[in-house]
PDB file of C-alpha atoms and ligand atoms in Angstrom:
ATOM      1  CA  MET A   1     -19.161  46.063 -58.482  1.00  0.00           C
ATOM      2  CA  LEU A   2     -22.004  44.902 -60.200  1.00  0.00           C
ATOM      3  CA  ASP A   3     -23.789  42.274 -58.841  1.00  0.00           C
ATOM      4  CA  ASN A   4     -24.961  38.855 -60.165  1.00  0.00           C
ATOM      5  CA  THR A   5     -28.671  40.290 -62.186  1.00  0.00           C
ATOM      6  CA  ASN A   6     -26.672  43.647 -62.917  1.00  0.00           C
ATOM      7  CA  ILE A   7     -24.019  41.437 -64.702  1.00  0.00           C
ATOM      8  CA  LYS A   8     -26.527  39.648 -66.576  1.00  0.00           C
ATOM      9  CA  ALA A   9     -28.271  42.535 -67.804  1.00  0.00           C
ATOM     10  CA  SER A  10     -25.153  44.898 -68.616  1.00  0.00           C
ATOM     11  CA  ILE A  11     -24.296  41.722 -71.194  1.00  0.00           C
ATOM     12  CA  GLN A  12     -27.696  41.460 -72.439  1.00  0.00           C
ATOM     13  CA  SER A  13     -28.382  45.056 -73.175  1.00  0.00           C
ATOM     14  CA  ARG A  14     -25.233  45.667 -75.034  1.00  0.00           C
ATOM     15  CA  LEU A  15     -25.452  42.194 -77.008  1.00  0.00           C
ATOM     16  CA  ARG A  16     -25.555  42.451 -81.026  1.00  0.00           C
ATOM     17  CA  THR A  17     -27.061  39.110 -81.699  1.00  0.00           C
ATOM     18  CA  ARG A  18     -30.136  38.287 -82.711  1.00  0.00           C
ATOM     19  CA  PHE A  19     -30.736  34.857 -80.409  1.00  0.00           C
ATOM     20  CA  ILE A  20     -27.587  33.980 -79.092  1.00  0.00           C
ATOM     21  CA  GLY A  21     -27.134  35.185 -75.396  1.00  0.00           C
ATOM     22  CA  GLN A  22     -30.917  36.327 -75.852  1.00  0.00           C
ATOM     23  CA  GLN A  23     -31.435  33.756 -72.930  1.00  0.00           C
ATOM     24  CA  LEU A  24     -28.477  34.178 -70.328  1.00  0.00           C
ATOM     25  CA  TYR A  25     -27.866  32.865 -67.365  1.00  0.00           C
ATOM     26  CA  TYR A  26     -24.908  34.049 -65.282  1.00  0.00           C
ATOM     27  CA  TYR A  27     -23.318  32.544 -61.874  1.00  0.00           C
ATOM     28  CA  PRO A  28     -20.467  33.724 -59.888  1.00  0.00           C
ATOM     29  CA  THR A  29     -19.208  30.270 -58.763  1.00  0.00           C
ATOM     30  CA  VAL A  30     -20.635  26.959 -60.591  1.00  0.00           C
ATOM     31  CA  THR A  31     -19.293  23.224 -61.010  1.00  0.00           C
ATOM     32  CA  SER A  32     -18.929  23.505 -65.123  1.00  0.00           C
ATOM     33  CA  THR A  33     -21.256  25.532 -67.070  1.00  0.00           C
ATOM     34  CA  MET A  34     -21.390  22.312 -69.360  1.00  0.00           C
ATOM     35  CA  ASP A  35     -23.096  20.734 -66.563  1.00  0.00           C
ATOM     36  CA  ILE A  36     -25.778  23.839 -66.447  1.00  0.00           C
ATOM     37  CA  ALA A  37     -26.371  24.139 -69.884  1.00  0.00           C
ATOM     38  CA  ARG A  38     -26.977  20.284 -70.268  1.00  0.00           C
ATOM     39  CA  ARG A  39     -29.817  20.485 -67.774  1.00  0.00           C
ATOM     40  CA  LEU A  40     -31.285  23.275 -69.417  1.00  0.00           C
ATOM     41  CA  ALA A  41     -30.890  21.901 -73.028  1.00  0.00           C
ATOM     42  CA  THR A  42     -32.549  18.404 -71.782  1.00  0.00           C
ATOM     43  CA  GLU A  43     -35.413  20.650 -70.002  1.00  0.00           C
ATOM     44  CA  GLY A  44     -35.849  22.259 -73.552  1.00  0.00           C
ATOM     45  CA  ALA A  45     -33.933  25.425 -73.318  1.00  0.00           C
ATOM     46  CA  VAL A  46     -34.285  27.180 -76.771  1.00  0.00           C
ATOM     47  CA  GLU A  47     -31.443  27.530 -79.408  1.00  0.00           C
ATOM     48  CA  GLY A  48     -28.966  30.568 -77.973  1.00  0.00           C
ATOM     49  CA  THR A  49     -29.194  29.939 -74.459  1.00  0.00           C
ATOM     50  CA  VAL A  50     -25.828  30.835 -72.832  1.00  0.00           C
ATOM     51  CA  VAL A  51     -24.746  29.969 -69.484  1.00  0.00           C
ATOM     52  CA  ILE A  52     -21.883  32.079 -67.910  1.00  0.00           C
ATOM     53  CA  ALA A  53     -19.569  31.636 -65.140  1.00  0.00           C
ATOM     54  CA  GLY A  54     -17.333  34.151 -63.015  1.00  0.00           C
ATOM     55  CA  THR A  55     -15.432  31.140 -61.768  1.00  0.00           C
ATOM     56  CA  GLN A  56     -15.566  27.401 -61.927  1.00  0.00           C
ATOM     57  CA  THR A  57     -14.980  24.440 -59.345  1.00  0.00           C
ATOM     58  CA  ALA A  58     -14.921  21.536 -61.720  1.00  0.00           C
ATOM     59  CA  GLY A  59     -14.198  23.005 -64.935  1.00  0.00           C
ATOM     60  CA  ARG A  60     -13.812  20.154 -67.693  1.00  0.00           C
ATOM     61  CA  GLY A  61     -11.522  19.887 -70.623  1.00  0.00           C
ATOM     62  CA  ARG A  62     -11.149  17.705 -73.725  1.00  0.00           C
ATOM     63  CA  LEU A  63     -10.289  14.239 -73.304  1.00  0.00           C
ATOM     64  CA  GLY A  64     -11.454  13.887 -69.762  1.00  0.00           C
ATOM     65  CA  ARG A  65      -8.930  16.396 -68.536  1.00  0.00           C
ATOM     66  CA  SER A  66      -9.717  19.209 -66.054  1.00  0.00           C
ATOM     67  CA  TRP A  67     -10.039  23.138 -66.992  1.00  0.00           C
ATOM     68  CA  LEU A  68      -8.709  25.914 -65.001  1.00  0.00           C
ATOM     69  CA  SER A  69     -11.311  28.611 -64.330  1.00  0.00           C
ATOM     70  CA  PRO A  70      -9.886  31.250 -62.086  1.00  0.00           C
ATOM     71  CA  GLU A  71     -11.286  34.857 -61.768  1.00  0.00           C
ATOM     72  CA  GLY A  72     -10.465  36.807 -64.534  1.00  0.00           C
ATOM     73  CA  SER A  73     -11.189  34.135 -67.129  1.00  0.00           C
ATOM     74  CA  VAL A  74     -14.026  33.803 -69.316  1.00  0.00           C
ATOM     75  CA  ALA A  75     -16.182  30.190 -69.249  1.00  0.00           C
ATOM     76  CA  LEU A  76     -19.124  30.145 -71.009  1.00  0.00           C
ATOM     77  CA  SER A  77     -21.464  27.097 -72.620  1.00  0.00           C
ATOM     78  CA  VAL A  78     -23.784  27.689 -75.534  1.00  0.00           C
ATOM     79  CA  ILE A  79     -26.804  25.493 -76.381  1.00  0.00           C
ATOM     80  CA  LEU A  80     -27.034  24.982 -80.326  1.00  0.00           C
ATOM     81  CA  LYS A  81     -29.041  23.175 -82.682  1.00  0.00           C
ATOM     82  CA  PRO A  82     -27.627  22.558 -86.099  1.00  0.00           C
ATOM     83  CA  PRO A  83     -28.491  20.735 -88.655  1.00  0.00           C
ATOM     84  CA  LEU A  84     -26.913  17.231 -88.529  1.00  0.00           C
ATOM     85  CA  ASP A  85     -24.997  18.407 -91.592  1.00  0.00           C
ATOM     86  CA  ASN A  86     -23.675  21.520 -89.724  1.00  0.00           C
ATOM     87  CA  LEU A  87     -22.527  19.391 -86.980  1.00  0.00           C
ATOM     88  CA  PRO A  88     -18.732  19.151 -87.739  1.00  0.00           C
ATOM     89  CA  GLN A  89     -18.266  22.500 -88.321  1.00  0.00           C
ATOM     90  CA  LEU A  90     -19.191  23.790 -84.275  1.00  0.00           C
ATOM     91  CA  ILE A  91     -15.201  23.195 -83.613  1.00  0.00           C
ATOM     92  CA  MET A  92     -14.362  25.247 -86.430  1.00  0.00           C
ATOM     93  CA  ILE A  93     -16.933  28.220 -86.048  1.00  0.00           C
ATOM     94  CA  ALA A  94     -16.060  28.189 -81.939  1.00  0.00           C
ATOM     95  CA  SER A  95     -12.370  28.308 -82.651  1.00  0.00           C
ATOM     96  CA  LEU A  96     -12.778  30.713 -85.424  1.00  0.00           C
ATOM     97  CA  ALA A  97     -14.900  33.157 -83.615  1.00  0.00           C
ATOM     98  CA  VAL A  98     -12.452  33.499 -80.630  1.00  0.00           C
ATOM     99  CA  VAL A  99      -9.673  34.199 -83.281  1.00  0.00           C
ATOM    100  CA  LYS A 100     -11.676  36.773 -84.855  1.00  0.00           C
ATOM    101  CA  VAL A 101     -12.490  38.363 -81.367  1.00  0.00           C
ATOM    102  CA  ILE A 102      -8.745  38.331 -80.239  1.00  0.00           C
ATOM    103  CA  LYS A 103      -7.963  40.428 -83.421  1.00  0.00           C
ATOM    104  CA  LYS A 104     -10.891  42.795 -83.549  1.00  0.00           C
ATOM    105  CA  ALA A 105     -11.776  43.665 -80.213  1.00  0.00           C
ATOM    106  CA  ILE A 106      -7.844  43.095 -78.632  1.00  0.00           C
ATOM    107  CA  GLY A 107      -5.741  43.144 -81.629  1.00  0.00           C
ATOM    108  CA  LEU A 108      -3.549  40.697 -81.226  1.00  0.00           C
ATOM    109  CA  ASP A 109      -2.734  37.555 -83.735  1.00  0.00           C
ATOM    110  CA  ALA A 110      -4.019  33.969 -82.657  1.00  0.00           C
ATOM    111  CA  GLN A 111      -3.420  30.649 -83.990  1.00  0.00           C
ATOM    112  CA  ILE A 112      -5.619  27.434 -84.290  1.00  0.00           C
ATOM    113  CA  LYS A 113      -3.638  24.165 -82.949  1.00  0.00           C
ATOM    114  CA  TRP A 114      -5.579  21.262 -84.369  1.00  0.00           C
ATOM    115  CA  PRO A 115      -8.360  20.374 -83.300  1.00  0.00           C
ATOM    116  CA  ASN A 116      -9.324  23.629 -81.448  1.00  0.00           C
ATOM    117  CA  ASP A 117      -7.133  25.236 -79.292  1.00  0.00           C
ATOM    118  CA  VAL A 118      -6.520  29.007 -79.813  1.00  0.00           C
ATOM    119  CA  LEU A 119      -3.032  30.266 -79.186  1.00  0.00           C
ATOM    120  CA  VAL A 120      -1.076  33.575 -79.029  1.00  0.00           C
ATOM    121  CA  LYS A 121       2.390  33.473 -79.470  1.00  0.00           C
ATOM    122  CA  SER A 122       2.411  29.216 -79.481  1.00  0.00           C
ATOM    123  CA  LYS A 123       1.038  29.219 -75.647  1.00  0.00           C
ATOM    124  CA  LYS A 124      -2.668  28.433 -75.214  1.00  0.00           C
ATOM    125  CA  VAL A 125      -5.489  31.047 -74.283  1.00  0.00           C
ATOM    126  CA  CYS A 126      -8.377  29.526 -75.092  1.00  0.00           C
ATOM    127  CA  GLY A 127      -9.757  25.749 -74.924  1.00  0.00           C
ATOM    128  CA  ILE A 128     -12.856  24.657 -76.594  1.00  0.00           C
ATOM    129  CA  LEU A 129     -15.073  21.558 -75.454  1.00  0.00           C
ATOM    130  CA  ILE A 130     -18.064  20.679 -77.517  1.00  0.00           C
ATOM    131  CA  GLU A 131     -20.844  18.199 -76.469  1.00  0.00           C
ATOM    132  CA  ASN A 132     -23.178  16.887 -78.830  1.00  0.00           C
ATOM    133  CA  GLU A 133     -26.677  14.781 -78.501  1.00  0.00           C
ATOM    134  CA  VAL A 134     -27.910  13.398 -81.479  1.00  0.00           C
ATOM    135  CA  LYS A 135     -31.058  11.097 -81.743  1.00  0.00           C
ATOM    136  CA  GLY A 136     -31.263   9.465 -84.813  1.00  0.00           C
ATOM    137  CA  CYS A 137     -30.984  11.462 -87.918  1.00  0.00           C
ATOM    138  CA  GLU A 138     -31.249  15.049 -85.967  1.00  0.00           C
ATOM    139  CA  VAL A 139     -29.328  16.504 -83.462  1.00  0.00           C
ATOM    140  CA  ASP A 140     -31.372  17.210 -79.972  1.00  0.00           C
ATOM    141  CA  PHE A 141     -28.851  19.870 -79.078  1.00  0.00           C
ATOM    142  CA  ALA A 142     -24.787  20.709 -79.245  1.00  0.00           C
ATOM    143  CA  ILE A 143     -23.223  22.442 -76.077  1.00  0.00           C
ATOM    144  CA  ILE A 144     -19.952  24.859 -77.314  1.00  0.00           C
ATOM    145  CA  GLY A 145     -17.831  25.366 -74.173  1.00  0.00           C
ATOM    146  CA  ILE A 146     -15.640  27.858 -74.363  1.00  0.00           C
ATOM    147  CA  GLY A 147     -12.927  28.681 -71.797  1.00  0.00           C
ATOM    148  CA  ILE A 148     -10.322  32.089 -72.379  1.00  0.00           C
ATOM    149  CA  ASN A 149      -8.146  32.826 -70.163  1.00  0.00           C
ATOM    150  CA  VAL A 150      -8.533  36.757 -70.251  1.00  0.00           C
ATOM    151  CA  ASN A 151      -7.123  38.718 -67.226  1.00  0.00           C
ATOM    152  CA  PHE A 152      -4.903  36.545 -64.904  1.00  0.00           C
ATOM    153  CA  ASP A 153      -1.385  36.250 -64.650  1.00  0.00           C
ATOM    154  CA  PRO A 154      -0.158  32.891 -65.737  1.00  0.00           C
ATOM    155  CA  ILE A 155       2.713  32.486 -63.594  1.00  0.00           C
ATOM    156  CA  ALA A 156       0.590  32.336 -60.492  1.00  0.00           C
ATOM    157  CA  PHE A 157      -0.676  28.711 -61.851  1.00  0.00           C
ATOM    158  CA  PRO A 158       2.704  26.963 -62.241  1.00  0.00           C
ATOM    159  CA  GLU A 159       0.425  23.767 -63.556  1.00  0.00           C
ATOM    160  CA  ILE A 160      -0.249  25.363 -66.720  1.00  0.00           C
ATOM    161  CA  SER A 161       2.179  28.831 -66.963  1.00  0.00           C
ATOM    162  CA  ASN A 162       4.697  26.672 -69.373  1.00  0.00           C
ATOM    163  CA  ILE A 163       1.980  26.004 -72.088  1.00  0.00           C
ATOM    164  CA  ALA A 164      -0.723  28.606 -71.538  1.00  0.00           C
ATOM    165  CA  THR A 165      -0.719  32.617 -71.189  1.00  0.00           C
ATOM    166  CA  SER A 166      -3.523  35.257 -71.113  1.00  0.00           C
ATOM    167  CA  LEU A 167      -4.892  37.705 -73.175  1.00  0.00           C
ATOM    168  CA  SER A 168      -4.045  40.731 -70.141  1.00  0.00           C
ATOM    169  CA  HIS A 169      -0.351  39.046 -69.836  1.00  0.00           C
ATOM    170  CA  GLU A 170       0.257  39.361 -73.801  1.00  0.00           C
ATOM    171  CA  LEU A 171      -1.132  42.787 -74.254  1.00  0.00           C
ATOM    172  CA  GLY A 172       0.282  44.332 -70.912  1.00  0.00           C
ATOM    173  CA  ARG A 173      -3.004  45.499 -69.801  1.00  0.00           C
ATOM    174  CA  ALA A 174      -6.738  44.341 -68.093  1.00  0.00           C
ATOM    175  CA  ILE A 175      -9.415  43.931 -70.857  1.00  0.00           C
ATOM    176  CA  SER A 176     -13.440  43.863 -70.353  1.00  0.00           C
ATOM    177  CA  GLU A 177     -14.255  40.307 -69.635  1.00  0.00           C
ATOM    178  CA  ASP A 178     -17.618  41.397 -70.780  1.00  0.00           C
ATOM    179  CA  GLU A 179     -16.513  43.164 -73.510  1.00  0.00           C
ATOM    180  CA  VAL A 180     -14.981  39.583 -74.654  1.00  0.00           C
ATOM    181  CA  ILE A 181     -18.367  37.844 -74.201  1.00  0.00           C
ATOM    182  CA  ILE A 182     -20.452  40.063 -76.162  1.00  0.00           C
ATOM    183  CA  ALA A 183     -17.732  40.338 -79.006  1.00  0.00           C
ATOM    184  CA  LEU A 184     -17.580  36.499 -78.796  1.00  0.00           C
ATOM    185  CA  LEU A 185     -21.253  35.978 -78.501  1.00  0.00           C
ATOM    186  CA  TYR A 186     -21.786  37.893 -82.131  1.00  0.00           C
ATOM    187  CA  GLU A 187     -18.885  36.129 -83.833  1.00  0.00           C
ATOM    188  CA  LEU A 188     -20.196  32.816 -83.001  1.00  0.00           C
ATOM    189  CA  GLU A 189     -23.543  33.936 -84.605  1.00  0.00           C
ATOM    190  CA  GLN A 190     -22.463  35.380 -87.373  1.00  0.00           C
ATOM    191  CA  LEU A 191     -20.196  32.548 -88.237  1.00  0.00           C
ATOM    192  CA  TYR A 192     -22.833  29.966 -87.299  1.00  0.00           C
ATOM    193  CA  LEU A 193     -25.368  31.420 -89.740  1.00  0.00           C
ATOM    194  CA  ALA A 194     -23.059  31.734 -92.589  1.00  0.00           C
ATOM    195  CA  ALA A 195     -22.415  28.088 -92.060  1.00  0.00           C
ATOM    196  CA  GLN A 196     -25.655  27.251 -92.631  1.00  0.00           C
ATOM    197  CA  THR A 197     -25.857  29.004 -95.945  1.00  0.00           C
ATOM    198  CA  GLY A 198     -22.440  27.424 -97.257  1.00  0.00           C
ATOM    199  CA  ALA A 199     -20.219  29.962 -96.312  1.00  0.00           C
ATOM    200  CA  PRO A 200     -16.308  28.292 -96.831  1.00  0.00           C
ATOM    201  CA  ILE A 201     -15.748  28.188 -93.021  1.00  0.00           C
ATOM    202  CA  HIS A 202     -13.758  24.887 -93.412  1.00  0.00           C
ATOM    203  CA  GLN A 203     -11.050  27.120 -95.470  1.00  0.00           C
ATOM    204  CA  GLU A 204     -10.679  29.591 -92.830  1.00  0.00           C
ATOM    205  CA  TRP A 205     -10.260  27.257 -90.181  1.00  0.00           C
ATOM    206  CA  ARG A 206      -7.747  25.481 -92.391  1.00  0.00           C
ATOM    207  CA  ASP A 207      -6.074  29.298 -93.151  1.00  0.00           C
ATOM    208  CA  ARG A 208      -5.598  29.585 -89.519  1.00  0.00           C
ATOM    209  CA  MET A 209      -4.110  26.243 -88.208  1.00  0.00           C
ATOM    210  CA  GLU A 210      -0.655  26.529 -87.098  1.00  0.00           C
ATOM    211  CA  THR A 211      -0.424  22.821 -87.066  1.00  0.00           C
ATOM    212  CA  LEU A 212      -0.677  22.358 -90.549  1.00  0.00           C
ATOM    213  CA  GLY A 213       3.084  21.490 -91.948  1.00  0.00           C
ATOM    214  CA  LYS A 214       4.470  20.825 -88.642  1.00  0.00           C
ATOM    215  CA  TRP A 215       6.041  17.102 -87.613  1.00  0.00           C
ATOM    216  CA  ILE A 216       4.181  16.224 -85.047  1.00  0.00           C
ATOM    217  CA  GLN A 217       3.026  13.654 -82.539  1.00  0.00           C
ATOM    218  CA  VAL A 218      -0.797  12.897 -81.767  1.00  0.00           C
ATOM    219  CA  ARG A 219      -1.954  10.718 -78.730  1.00  0.00           C
ATOM    220  CA  THR A 220      -5.349   9.409 -79.400  1.00  0.00           C
ATOM    221  CA  GLY A 221      -6.475   7.347 -76.254  1.00  0.00           C
ATOM    222  CA  THR A 222      -3.409   5.073 -75.830  1.00  0.00           C
ATOM    223  CA  ASN A 223      -2.246   4.869 -79.121  1.00  0.00           C
ATOM    224  CA  LEU A 224       0.721   7.434 -80.390  1.00  0.00           C
ATOM    225  CA  GLU A 225       1.270   8.478 -83.733  1.00  0.00           C
ATOM    226  CA  GLN A 226       3.689  10.656 -85.433  1.00  0.00           C
ATOM    227  CA  GLY A 227       4.256  12.549 -88.553  1.00  0.00           C
ATOM    228  CA  LYS A 228       3.841  15.581 -90.658  1.00  0.00           C
ATOM    229  CA  ALA A 229       0.376  17.382 -90.672  1.00  0.00           C
ATOM    230  CA  GLU A 230      -0.653  17.373 -94.090  1.00  0.00           C
ATOM    231  CA  ALA A 231      -4.370  18.505 -94.037  1.00  0.00           C
ATOM    232  CA  VAL A 232      -7.862  19.085 -92.504  1.00  0.00           C
ATOM    233  CA  THR A 233     -10.780  17.562 -93.834  1.00  0.00           C
ATOM    234  CA  GLU A 234     -14.157  18.918 -94.007  1.00  0.00           C
ATOM    235  CA  ALA A 235     -15.060  17.159 -91.185  1.00  0.00           C
ATOM    236  CA  GLY A 236     -12.465  18.648 -88.962  1.00  0.00           C
ATOM    237  CA  ASN A 237     -10.197  15.527 -88.929  1.00  0.00           C
ATOM    238  CA  LEU A 238      -6.142  15.667 -89.329  1.00  0.00           C
ATOM    239  CA  ILE A 239      -4.537  13.781 -91.914  1.00  0.00           C
ATOM    240  CA  LEU A 240      -1.116  12.649 -90.611  1.00  0.00           C
ATOM    241  CA  ARG A 241       1.600  11.574 -92.930  1.00  0.00           C
ATOM    242  CA  ARG A 242       3.656   8.990 -91.432  1.00  0.00           C
ATOM    243  CA  ALA A 243       7.564   8.595 -92.051  1.00  0.00           C
ATOM    244  CA  ASP A 244       6.767   5.437 -94.216  1.00  0.00           C
ATOM    245  CA  ASP A 245       4.189   7.905 -96.471  1.00  0.00           C
ATOM    246  CA  SER A 246       1.475   6.439 -95.163  1.00  0.00           C
ATOM    247  CA  TYR A 247      -1.679   8.317 -94.246  1.00  0.00           C
ATOM    248  CA  THR A 248      -3.622   8.210 -91.240  1.00  0.00           C
ATOM    249  CA  GLU A 249      -6.836  10.327 -90.427  1.00  0.00           C
ATOM    250  CA  ILE A 250      -7.454  11.178 -86.644  1.00  0.00           C
ATOM    251  CA  VAL A 251     -10.705  12.386 -85.403  1.00  0.00           C
ATOM    252  CA  ALA A 252      -9.384  13.544 -81.884  1.00  0.00           C
ATOM    253  CA  GLY A 253      -6.334  13.564 -80.118  1.00  0.00           C
ATOM    254  CA  ASP A 254      -3.860  15.721 -78.414  1.00  0.00           C
ATOM    255  CA  VAL A 255      -0.966  17.450 -80.463  1.00  0.00           C
ATOM    256  CA  THR A 256       2.517  18.010 -79.410  1.00  0.00           C
ATOM    257  CA  VAL A 257       4.542  19.188 -82.243  1.00  0.00           C
ATOM    258  CA  ILE A 258       7.891  17.921 -82.435  1.00  0.00           C
ATOM    259  CA  LYS A 259       9.566  19.876 -85.551  1.00  0.00           C
ATOM    260  CA  ASP A 260       8.214  23.096 -87.632  1.00  0.00           C
TER     261      ASP A 260
HETATM  262  C1  LIG B 301      -9.601  21.962 -73.208  1.00  0.00           C
HETATM  263  O1  LIG B 301      -9.231  22.717 -73.911  1.00  0.00           O
HETATM  264  O2  LIG B 301      -9.612  20.680 -73.222  1.00  0.00           O
HETATM  265  C2  LIG B 301     -11.477  22.477 -73.323  1.00  0.00           C
HETATM  266  C3  LIG B 301     -11.665  23.169 -72.260  1.00  0.00           C
HETATM  267  C4  LIG B 301     -13.110  23.738 -72.121  1.00  0.00           C
HETATM  268  C5  LIG B 301     -13.329  24.695 -71.341  1.00  0.00           C
HETATM  269  C6  LIG B 301     -14.472  25.442 -71.307  1.00  0.00           C
HETATM  270  S1  LIG B 301     -14.791  26.505 -69.882  1.00  0.00           S
HETATM  271  C7  LIG B 301     -16.788  26.416 -70.302  1.00  0.00           C
HETATM  272  C8  LIG B 301     -16.848  25.144 -70.643  1.00  0.00           C
HETATM  273  N1  LIG B 301     -17.440  24.414 -68.852  1.00  0.00           N
HETATM  274  C9  LIG B 301     -16.381  23.756 -68.935  1.00  0.00           C
HETATM  275  O3  LIG B 301     -16.391  22.748 -67.707  1.00  0.00           O
HETATM  276  N2  LIG B 301     -15.531  23.475 -69.801  1.00  0.00           N
HETATM  277  C10 LIG B 301     -15.777  24.432 -70.900  1.00  0.00           C
END
């Protein structure tokens, strides 16, 4: 069993990135990597700083929910400082990077559920939380938090076992969490740099979006909308066509599929 310093060194020595993960913090247990990353970012951490946790005791999800991070999961946060124009692409970059890692490093097909859940065989294997600090026309920092269910038995967690799965469960064998992290940081950096040179990230993200074309229900706060998921905009918003043929653009929400 590697100690904390060695886990960090072992990951860093195998990194294939230029800047993401070159500053890396590893904690066996933290409340939330988002909290640590935010503190580091406000203290002036360099772009690409990564915070990794073995487990989280107060992992945070989207829309104020909590996120389960038992042993065997990957939980990390990455500090980035993109130009303001590229900010909307972060959700696309993050979910696409996870889809690519699952295919290239593990050999499984994964899809994206709007806005940025990653599914394998229609069950969630990854959640992504993005928090930004924008001052005027400049991004002070953005934090991408990624949680991947790598090596655990979903059946042992009744609160999520209906809707979530893990990579090891789908593959039928254990997977190196370090390898997932190393591959993930590489794919993130590739996509992040590509986005800034105008690569068609939005198109790739849309092509992986299993939500499109389905009849769905979207909960946004106290509001509930139903309709057909028609498209996603360049800013990442969902265009929904209601039963009366009117359209609405949704910025954030929770999707449930009613009919394929
Ligand atoms: C969601 O699907 O609701 C988003 C889940 C995001 C979880 C990750 S795990 C690493 C980082 N730290 C957190 O507390 N949350 C994110």
